[in-house]
């Protein structure tokens, strides 16, 4: 156990790294990675290794790792596939215990030569060096100063989300797109062909990592299915695990085999795995991000019994459809509460049942407040979604605030926070993007500012009701599963 | 038939309108609508009507429509519900043949008084005035200078899309959001409770309207289901009809009844309707817009046999999954074409089957071109989707163009157009939004500029592969149905 943890420390917090296969040519992988790593701000020692170079970007280059005079924690390998086994042998001789291999050209090409080369990596690993990859983008760990390639622009802040990704492209996309969600990562690992370290190792690591509260994964085909499922059952008791399992269609499975040389598995098997383990299933990158956001901010009390508050009748119908399709329940409020709503919501063009339709996307502040409070006060209601009523106007047309008094925007922004805190029930907001014509890009900027205000205050915000409802439903399902098994 | 068409001419191209219930108070519906109509640019005569006003915004106000000295084509009615019957009586006496009633407070409130009032409207209508509404936002017709409320900012250009919407809120949202899709409308009608003119009337009108090529609808519950289905069967032989049928869940149906007083109908019945009529089914506003865009640009030859070209292995897996889930088919390219691809796509970290993964989201232009052309040259391939490979970089990081030569951006932009025209096969693009952090709003602006370039050249662009695939699938399904029934 402790030996293993030491290895992961070398992966995530190395004091010194050897970059093997680095030339001064920035258009090549190695050169670009060195530049990226320095831009990102790695503060440990960097030792470039290349047989023919002497200096790159002002750093001395060593012919092999064995020539480096100081200890090396972590080897980052970018040489062509056929040279990787001998480089690993050098690393073993140097006493390096951890390596990531970016190089492609192994089992994923589906040819004899690739399989043979990958088998050689496995043999080297057994001699005492733990390996991430090959055919991967490696490790992102803001606290350790490490990033993927490309990844100079990733967040340098640490957060509670741990990422496991078989795909380098999606690891990179996830790490980039979280910036628009106010989400930070503890670590992210693109592990590619998993010749040694695989999804089960990473899952177990993240399960015990105190910095990681939520685990997210992009999987194509786990190497050892039984071990993975066993690990998953344990981990979901402690932390939510959100999995995008790709390659479950025929066409997808074919693509998986040429991508990471894995077996994608059957839809029906994965259905069972999700049902039995309590892992949360998503089907694309957007859902992975949306669901992570929901788990980040919503408490274990988040439940399926929903109240939706909006402005406009069609919107209420769509909200009811979307919530029920997502597996949430919208029951009419009890008549006592409906009576309270009747007192201030005009009788025409509105609804006081649930969804509550206050009749206008721009209601007076006290109407929005009373509607939210009455909905929150219902004992059955566990979770609130506020859509349109409070916020379309914020993102749409600042001019309309003029006649509402100077504190209107600030008071409107604060309203959902106050209701959440007063009633102790989670609120999710829908801030729609509206029209995306070029001229509206300034409204989009404003929308993002309001959105970030809510992220900072622990309220998830989505651009559509459908995405909000689906995300709430996944969180409610997980905590229900966890409580009842 | 001709009498009927005259009525629709009065709805869409009135030379003079009476605005009944207009005060100078801009915070009230009537005053706001007058302002909106003038801002939008209605060029005919406007006669405000109000019992207590004499002048609003510089226009003379008449106590009743009967006091207007000139002919009136169209009455726009904003008075409280209880006054509407007598206003209609005045209109009949004045000889006005067409009216829209914005007022709410009729059958949708589910009370005796509302039903009784609506029955009175029906009786008035039978005496010779055709009515849109009540409980609606009325007519948008750029060629006639009419718009909804709110709607001063809607496009003033006419286009080929006709909108039928039971919901005023969604009519308004659709008319606003099309601006970000490069879509223009011939006419849009929010018809609310449909006391007279209903979805079947509008469907038949749009079927014979030469300016309308695509019909889109938001429906809660048609008044006369049999007539509607019969009309639908005919119309889909001539023009695509895209329908968002809301209120099919239990919660949705409850919301429908309090919104427009309609019966929502059963999911299973609507399934059958869609299967039998060839109408295209969508499930929310985003799908309605996405699908309209696809029908606008894609030809009847658009088929299910797909080639997908992208950069990055995980992306290919996700593309394959998304396309097959959407009902499209991705078959491996024949070996002769795979050999051609092999000649210039490096063997590692790529795929030459289908999806074609050129290995990098930023391939050299000639790699992208050859890959697209080889895919397009396959006889089986009917439709192409290009994702990431050509375009992520366009939306992401303009700096990377620097070393690609001065015409790189222009040449990259033109590439899909050239391939489409050379091979006569439709191409759909995925231009992803990427990270949505505030600072990236300038990249979003650039993405919108590129997107609009494609819209102008007849290429649909979507922010995600899932949305592109689903939209292509709906178009392919419609033309397949039309050809084979």
Coordinates of N, CA, C and O in Angstrom, one line a residue, chain A residues 203 248 327:
Chain A
X203 N -8.9 4.3 -10.0 CA -10.1 4.4 -9.2 C -9.7 4.2 -7.7 O -10.2 4.9 -6.8
X248 N -20.3 1.8 -27.0 CA -21.3 0.8 -26.7 C -22.2 0.5 -27.9 O -23.0 -0.4 -27.9
X327 N -36.8 11.6 -14.9 CA -37.0 10.7 -13.8 C -37.3 11.5 -12.5 O -37.2 10.9 -11.4

